[in-house]
Amino acid sequence: KINDSTTAVAGLRTGPVNSSYTDYGNNAASDTIGINLAYVDVKVRDGVKVTIGKQNQPWADSSSYLFDRDVKPTGFAASYSNKLGVFANVAQLSLVEGNAAADARVQAVQLGYGKTVLGVALKGAVGQYKYANVGSPYTVNQVFVTASKKVAGLPVSAFYETLNNSDASATAKAAGVKIGGASAPKTWEVGYAYQSNEANSQYGLWNDSDFAGGQGNYKGNAYAATYVVSKGFKVAAKSFDSNRGTPRAAFKRTQVDLTYSF
């Protein structure tokens, strides 16, 4: 905290640009640690915030794997929200610094609304992501909706999201459900998602590095489970089963994470 309206954030991480996973197999050499986050948040007024620097993706999203959340772009973003449930996000971000060439960039704009109706928390948004200096043209249009409610004492949530690159007439779709809430000790959650991605429906940098190995042009399933063993310690597992490429080839990956936070 710098003052009542300004906060600075910095973070370090191992791994490449689209994953925090790494190994120690390089002949016992020291592991590489890089700058993962370096940004400033400025509260301009109630409901209005500006973010400058290397940041988390500054738009709302569902629980899909259509955007790889490990990727941290650099640039400028602004957000707006009000008590009625309306929210908006705009951003101008660099994705690849081109040095002598022009930087690969994305302009993002998103408008959404969230409201609880009959005990169901609903949220949805439409957005557009327009890319520059990335080779092929990409104008990706996004629509997503999420719903959550407690059923028999258990949190239950579902989502649907679609992306369409209007410059290539290609579409990606995702839908899924999650049951439970892994927060306090001895609590758990399980989830399932189905996802399809036509070639060039999403800019390649955003393709999730775990789902289909970071490639586009696939169909597949993701299964997830988390259990909180004790305060600050949890076990999480994910399994991905997809078919990718032309001709189709199977890609399967399973991950188990032991996480301790304090």
CSV table of C-alpha atoms in Angstrom, one decimal:
chain,number,residue,atom,x,y,z
A,1,LYS,CA,0.0,0.0,0.0
A,2,ILE,CA,1.5,3.3,-1.1
A,3,ASN,CA,-1.5,5.5,0.0
A,4,ASP,CA,-5.3,5.3,0.3
A,5,SER,CA,-5.7,5.1,-3.5
A,6,THR,CA,-2.5,3.4,-4.8
A,7,THR,CA,-1.2,-0.1,-4.3
A,8,ALA,CA,2.0,-1.6,-5.9
A,9,VAL,CA,2.3,-5.3,-6.6
A,10,ALA,CA,5.3,-7.4,-7.4
A,11,GLY,CA,5.6,-11.2,-7.8
A,12,LEU,CA,8.2,-13.8,-8.7
A,13,ARG,CA,7.6,-17.2,-10.4
A,14,THR,CA,9.5,-20.1,-11.9
A,15,GLY,CA,8.6,-21.6,-15.3
A,16,PRO,CA,8.1,-20.3,-18.8
A,17,VAL,CA,5.7,-17.6,-19.9
A,18,ASN,CA,2.6,-19.8,-20.0
A,19,SER,CA,3.2,-22.1,-17.1
A,20,SER,CA,4.6,-22.0,-13.5
A,21,TYR,CA,5.7,-25.6,-13.8
A,22,THR,CA,9.4,-26.3,-14.0
A,23,ASP,CA,11.9,-29.0,-13.1
A,24,TYR,CA,15.3,-29.2,-11.5
A,25,GLY,CA,16.9,-31.6,-14.1
A,26,ASN,CA,19.4,-29.2,-15.6
A,27,ASN,CA,22.5,-30.8,-14.1
A,28,ALA,CA,21.8,-29.4,-10.7
A,29,ALA,CA,21.9,-25.9,-12.0
A,30,SER,CA,20.1,-23.1,-10.2
A,31,ASP,CA,16.5,-22.7,-11.2
A,32,THR,CA,15.4,-19.6,-13.2
A,33,ILE,CA,13.1,-17.2,-11.3
A,34,GLY,CA,11.5,-14.4,-13.3
A,35,ILE,CA,9.3,-11.3,-12.7
A,36,ASN,CA,5.8,-12.5,-12.9
A,37,LEU,CA,3.9,-9.4,-11.7
A,38,ALA,CA,5.0,-5.7,-11.5
A,39,TYR,CA,2.1,-3.3,-11.6
A,40,VAL,CA,0.4,-0.4,-9.8
A,41,ASP,CA,-3.3,-0.1,-9.0
A,42,VAL,CA,-4.8,3.4,-8.7
A,43,LYS,CA,-8.3,3.9,-7.4
A,44,VAL,CA,-9.5,6.9,-9.4
A,45,ARG,CA,-12.9,7.1,-7.6
A,46,ASP,CA,-15.4,4.6,-6.3
A,47,GLY,CA,-15.8,1.9,-8.8
A,48,VAL,CA,-13.1,3.1,-11.1
A,49,LYS,CA,-9.6,1.6,-11.1
A,50,VAL,CA,-6.5,2.0,-13.4
A,51,THR,CA,-3.8,-0.7,-13.6
A,52,ILE,CA,-0.4,0.0,-15.1
A,53,GLY,CA,2.4,-2.6,-15.6
A,54,LYS,CA,2.8,-6.4,-15.9
A,55,GLN,CA,-0.5,-7.6,-14.6
A,56,ASN,CA,-3.0,-10.4,-14.4
A,57,GLN,CA,-5.4,-10.5,-17.3
A,58,PRO,CA,-7.7,-7.5,-16.6
A,59,TRP,CA,-11.0,-8.9,-17.9
A,60,ALA,CA,-13.7,-11.0,-16.4
A,61,ASP,CA,-13.9,-14.7,-17.5
A,62,SER,CA,-15.6,-18.0,-16.7
A,63,SER,CA,-13.8,-21.0,-15.4
A,64,SER,CA,-12.9,-22.2,-18.9
A,65,TYR,CA,-9.5,-23.0,-20.2
A,66,LEU,CA,-9.9,-20.7,-23.2
A,67,PHE,CA,-7.4,-18.2,-21.7
A,68,ASP,CA,-4.2,-19.4,-20.1
A,69,ARG,CA,-4.1,-17.4,-16.8
A,70,ASP,CA,-0.4,-18.0,-16.4
A,71,VAL,CA,0.3,-15.4,-19.1
A,72,LYS,CA,0.8,-11.9,-17.6
A,73,PRO,CA,0.6,-9.1,-20.2
A,74,THR,CA,2.1,-5.7,-19.8
A,75,GLY,CA,0.4,-2.4,-20.4
A,76,PHE,CA,-2.6,-0.2,-19.3
A,77,ALA,CA,-6.0,-1.3,-18.1
A,78,ALA,CA,-9.1,0.4,-16.6
A,79,SER,CA,-12.1,-1.1,-14.9
A,80,TYR,CA,-15.5,0.2,-13.8
A,81,SER,CA,-18.2,-1.3,-11.6
A,82,ASN,CA,-21.3,0.0,-9.9
A,83,LYS,CA,-23.8,-1.1,-7.3
A,84,LEU,CA,-26.4,-2.1,-9.9
A,85,GLY,CA,-24.1,-4.9,-11.1
A,86,VAL,CA,-22.8,-3.3,-14.3
A,87,PHE,CA,-19.1,-3.6,-15.0
A,88,ALA,CA,-16.7,-2.8,-17.8
A,89,ASN,CA,-13.0,-3.4,-18.6
A,90,VAL,CA,-10.8,-1.8,-21.2
A,91,ALA,CA,-7.1,-2.5,-21.9
A,92,GLN,CA,-4.2,-1.8,-24.2
A,93,LEU,CA,-1.6,-4.5,-23.6
A,94,SER,CA,1.7,-5.7,-25.1
A,95,LEU,CA,2.0,-9.5,-25.6
A,96,VAL,CA,5.4,-9.7,-27.3
A,97,GLU,CA,8.0,-7.0,-27.2
A,98,GLY,CA,9.3,-6.7,-30.8
A,99,ASN,CA,12.5,-4.7,-30.2
A,100,ALA,CA,13.2,-3.5,-33.7
A,101,ALA,CA,9.9,-4.8,-34.9
A,102,ALA,CA,6.5,-3.5,-33.7
A,103,ASP,CA,5.2,-5.1,-30.5
A,104,ALA,CA,2.4,-7.7,-30.7
A,105,ARG,CA,-0.5,-6.0,-28.9
A,106,VAL,CA,-4.1,-6.5,-28.0
A,107,GLN,CA,-6.9,-4.0,-27.4
A,108,ALA,CA,-9.6,-5.4,-25.1
A,109,VAL,CA,-13.0,-4.0,-24.3
A,110,GLN,CA,-15.7,-5.8,-22.2
A,111,LEU,CA,-19.1,-5.0,-20.8
A,112,GLY,CA,-20.9,-7.2,-18.3
A,113,TYR,CA,-23.6,-7.5,-15.6
A,114,GLY,CA,-24.0,-9.5,-12.5
A,115,LYS,CA,-27.1,-10.0,-10.3
A,116,THR,CA,-28.5,-12.6,-7.9
A,117,VAL,CA,-32.0,-13.8,-8.9
A,118,LEU,CA,-34.0,-16.2,-6.7
A,119,GLY,CA,-30.8,-17.2,-4.9
A,120,VAL,CA,-28.8,-17.8,-8.1
A,121,ALA,CA,-25.8,-15.6,-8.6
A,122,LEU,CA,-25.7,-14.8,-12.3
A,123,LYS,CA,-22.8,-13.1,-14.2
A,124,GLY,CA,-22.3,-12.5,-17.9
A,125,ALA,CA,-20.3,-10.4,-20.3
A,126,VAL,CA,-19.5,-9.7,-23.9
A,127,GLY,CA,-16.0,-8.6,-25.0
A,128,GLN,CA,-13.8,-8.0,-28.0
A,129,TYR,CA,-10.1,-8.6,-28.3
A,130,LYS,CA,-8.4,-7.0,-31.3
A,131,TYR,CA,-4.8,-7.9,-32.0
A,132,ALA,CA,-2.1,-6.1,-33.9
A,133,ASN,CA,1.3,-7.2,-35.3
A,134,VAL,CA,0.6,-10.9,-34.7
A,135,GLY,CA,0.8,-12.1,-38.3
A,136,SER,CA,-2.7,-13.3,-39.2
A,137,PRO,CA,-5.6,-11.0,-38.3
A,138,TYR,CA,-7.5,-11.8,-35.1
A,139,THR,CA,-10.6,-10.0,-33.9
A,140,VAL,CA,-11.9,-12.3,-31.1
A,141,ASN,CA,-15.4,-11.8,-29.8
A,142,GLN,CA,-16.3,-13.3,-26.4
A,143,VAL,CA,-19.6,-14.2,-24.7
A,144,PHE,CA,-19.8,-15.9,-21.3
A,145,VAL,CA,-22.3,-16.6,-18.6
A,146,THR,CA,-21.9,-18.1,-15.1
A,147,ALA,CA,-24.4,-19.2,-12.5
A,148,SER,CA,-23.9,-20.4,-8.9
A,149,LYS,CA,-26.1,-21.5,-6.1
A,150,LYS,CA,-26.0,-23.6,-2.9
A,151,VAL,CA,-27.8,-27.0,-3.4
A,152,ALA,CA,-28.3,-29.2,-0.4
A,153,GLY,CA,-25.7,-27.1,1.4
A,154,LEU,CA,-23.1,-27.5,-1.3
A,155,PRO,CA,-22.0,-24.7,-3.6
A,156,VAL,CA,-22.7,-25.6,-7.3
A,157,SER,CA,-21.6,-23.4,-10.2
A,158,ALA,CA,-21.8,-23.8,-14.0
A,159,PHE,CA,-20.5,-21.8,-16.9
A,160,TYR,CA,-20.7,-21.5,-20.7
A,161,GLU,CA,-18.2,-19.4,-22.8
A,162,THR,CA,-17.6,-19.0,-26.5
A,163,LEU,CA,-15.0,-17.1,-28.6
A,164,ASN,CA,-15.3,-16.3,-32.2
A,165,ASN,CA,-12.5,-14.9,-34.4
A,166,SER,CA,-14.5,-13.0,-37.0
A,167,ASP,CA,-11.4,-12.6,-39.2
A,168,ALA,CA,-11.2,-16.4,-39.6
A,169,SER,CA,-14.8,-17.6,-39.0
A,170,ALA,CA,-13.4,-19.9,-36.3
A,171,THR,CA,-15.1,-20.6,-32.9
A,172,ALA,CA,-14.0,-22.0,-29.6
A,173,LYS,CA,-16.6,-23.2,-27.0
A,174,ALA,CA,-16.4,-24.3,-23.4
A,175,ALA,CA,-18.9,-25.5,-20.7
A,176,GLY,CA,-18.5,-26.9,-17.3
A,177,VAL,CA,-19.7,-27.5,-13.8
A,178,LYS,CA,-18.2,-27.4,-10.3
A,179,ILE,CA,-19.6,-28.9,-7.1
A,180,GLY,CA,-18.3,-28.1,-3.6
A,181,GLY,CA,-16.0,-25.4,-2.2
A,182,ALA,CA,-12.4,-26.2,-1.1
A,183,SER,CA,-11.7,-23.4,1.4
A,184,ALA,CA,-11.8,-24.6,5.1
A,185,PRO,CA,-10.0,-27.8,6.3
A,186,LYS,CA,-11.7,-31.0,5.3
A,187,THR,CA,-13.7,-29.4,2.5
A,188,TRP,CA,-13.5,-30.4,-1.2
A,189,GLU,CA,-14.6,-29.6,-4.7
A,190,VAL,CA,-14.8,-31.4,-8.0
A,191,GLY,CA,-15.2,-30.0,-11.5
A,192,TYR,CA,-15.7,-31.0,-15.1
A,193,ALA,CA,-15.3,-29.0,-18.4
A,194,TYR,CA,-15.7,-29.7,-22.0
A,195,GLN,CA,-13.9,-27.6,-24.6
A,196,SER,CA,-13.6,-27.4,-28.3
A,197,ASN,CA,-11.3,-25.0,-30.3
A,198,GLU,CA,-11.3,-24.6,-34.0
A,199,ALA,CA,-8.0,-23.6,-35.6
A,200,ASN,CA,-7.3,-19.8,-35.3
A,201,SER,CA,-10.3,-19.2,-33.0
A,202,GLN,CA,-8.0,-17.9,-30.3
A,203,TYR,CA,-4.7,-16.1,-30.5
A,204,GLY,CA,-2.1,-18.9,-29.8
A,205,LEU,CA,-0.4,-17.3,-26.8
A,206,TRP,CA,-3.6,-17.6,-24.8
A,207,ASN,CA,-4.1,-21.4,-25.5
A,208,ASP,CA,-3.8,-23.1,-22.1
A,209,SER,CA,-0.5,-24.9,-21.8
A,210,ASP,CA,-2.2,-27.8,-20.0
A,211,PHE,CA,-5.3,-28.4,-22.1
A,212,ALA,CA,-4.1,-30.0,-25.3
A,213,GLY,CA,-0.5,-29.0,-24.6
A,214,GLY,CA,-1.0,-25.3,-25.6
A,215,GLN,CA,-2.1,-26.0,-29.1
A,216,GLY,CA,-5.3,-24.9,-30.9
A,217,ASN,CA,-7.6,-27.1,-33.0
A,218,TYR,CA,-8.8,-29.6,-30.4
A,219,LYS,CA,-11.7,-31.1,-28.6
A,220,GLY,CA,-11.5,-32.6,-25.1
A,221,ASN,CA,-12.4,-32.9,-21.4
A,222,ALA,CA,-10.9,-31.6,-18.2
A,223,TYR,CA,-11.5,-33.1,-14.7
A,224,ALA,CA,-10.5,-31.5,-11.5
A,225,ALA,CA,-10.6,-32.3,-7.8
A,226,THR,CA,-9.3,-30.4,-4.7
A,227,TYR,CA,-9.2,-31.3,-1.0
A,228,VAL,CA,-8.1,-29.1,1.9
A,229,VAL,CA,-6.1,-31.3,4.2
A,230,SER,CA,-5.5,-28.6,6.9
A,231,LYS,CA,-5.3,-24.9,7.3
A,232,GLY,CA,-3.1,-23.6,4.4
A,233,PHE,CA,-2.5,-27.1,2.9
A,234,LYS,CA,-4.4,-28.6,0.0
A,235,VAL,CA,-4.1,-31.3,-2.6
A,236,ALA,CA,-5.4,-30.6,-6.1
A,237,ALA,CA,-5.5,-32.9,-9.2
A,238,LYS,CA,-6.4,-32.2,-12.8
A,239,SER,CA,-6.6,-34.6,-15.7
A,240,PHE,CA,-6.9,-33.5,-19.4
A,241,ASP,CA,-8.1,-35.9,-22.1
A,242,SER,CA,-8.2,-34.3,-25.6
A,243,ASN,CA,-7.7,-34.9,-29.3
A,244,ARG,CA,-5.8,-32.3,-31.2
A,245,GLY,CA,-4.5,-31.4,-34.7
A,246,THR,CA,-5.2,-32.7,-38.2
A,247,PRO,CA,-5.4,-35.6,-38.3
A,248,ARG,CA,-6.5,-36.0,-34.7
A,249,ALA,CA,-4.0,-37.3,-32.2
A,250,ALA,CA,-4.7,-38.1,-28.5
A,251,PHE,CA,-3.2,-35.8,-25.9
A,252,LYS,CA,-3.5,-36.8,-22.2
A,253,ARG,CA,-2.0,-35.1,-19.1
A,254,THR,CA,-2.5,-35.5,-15.4
A,255,GLN,CA,-1.2,-33.1,-12.7
A,256,VAL,CA,-1.2,-33.4,-9.0
A,257,ASP,CA,-0.3,-30.3,-6.9
A,258,LEU,CA,0.5,-30.1,-3.2
A,259,THR,CA,0.0,-26.4,-2.2
A,260,TYR,CA,0.9,-24.7,1.1
A,261,SER,CA,0.1,-21.1,1.6
A,262,PHE,CA,0.5,-18.8,4.6
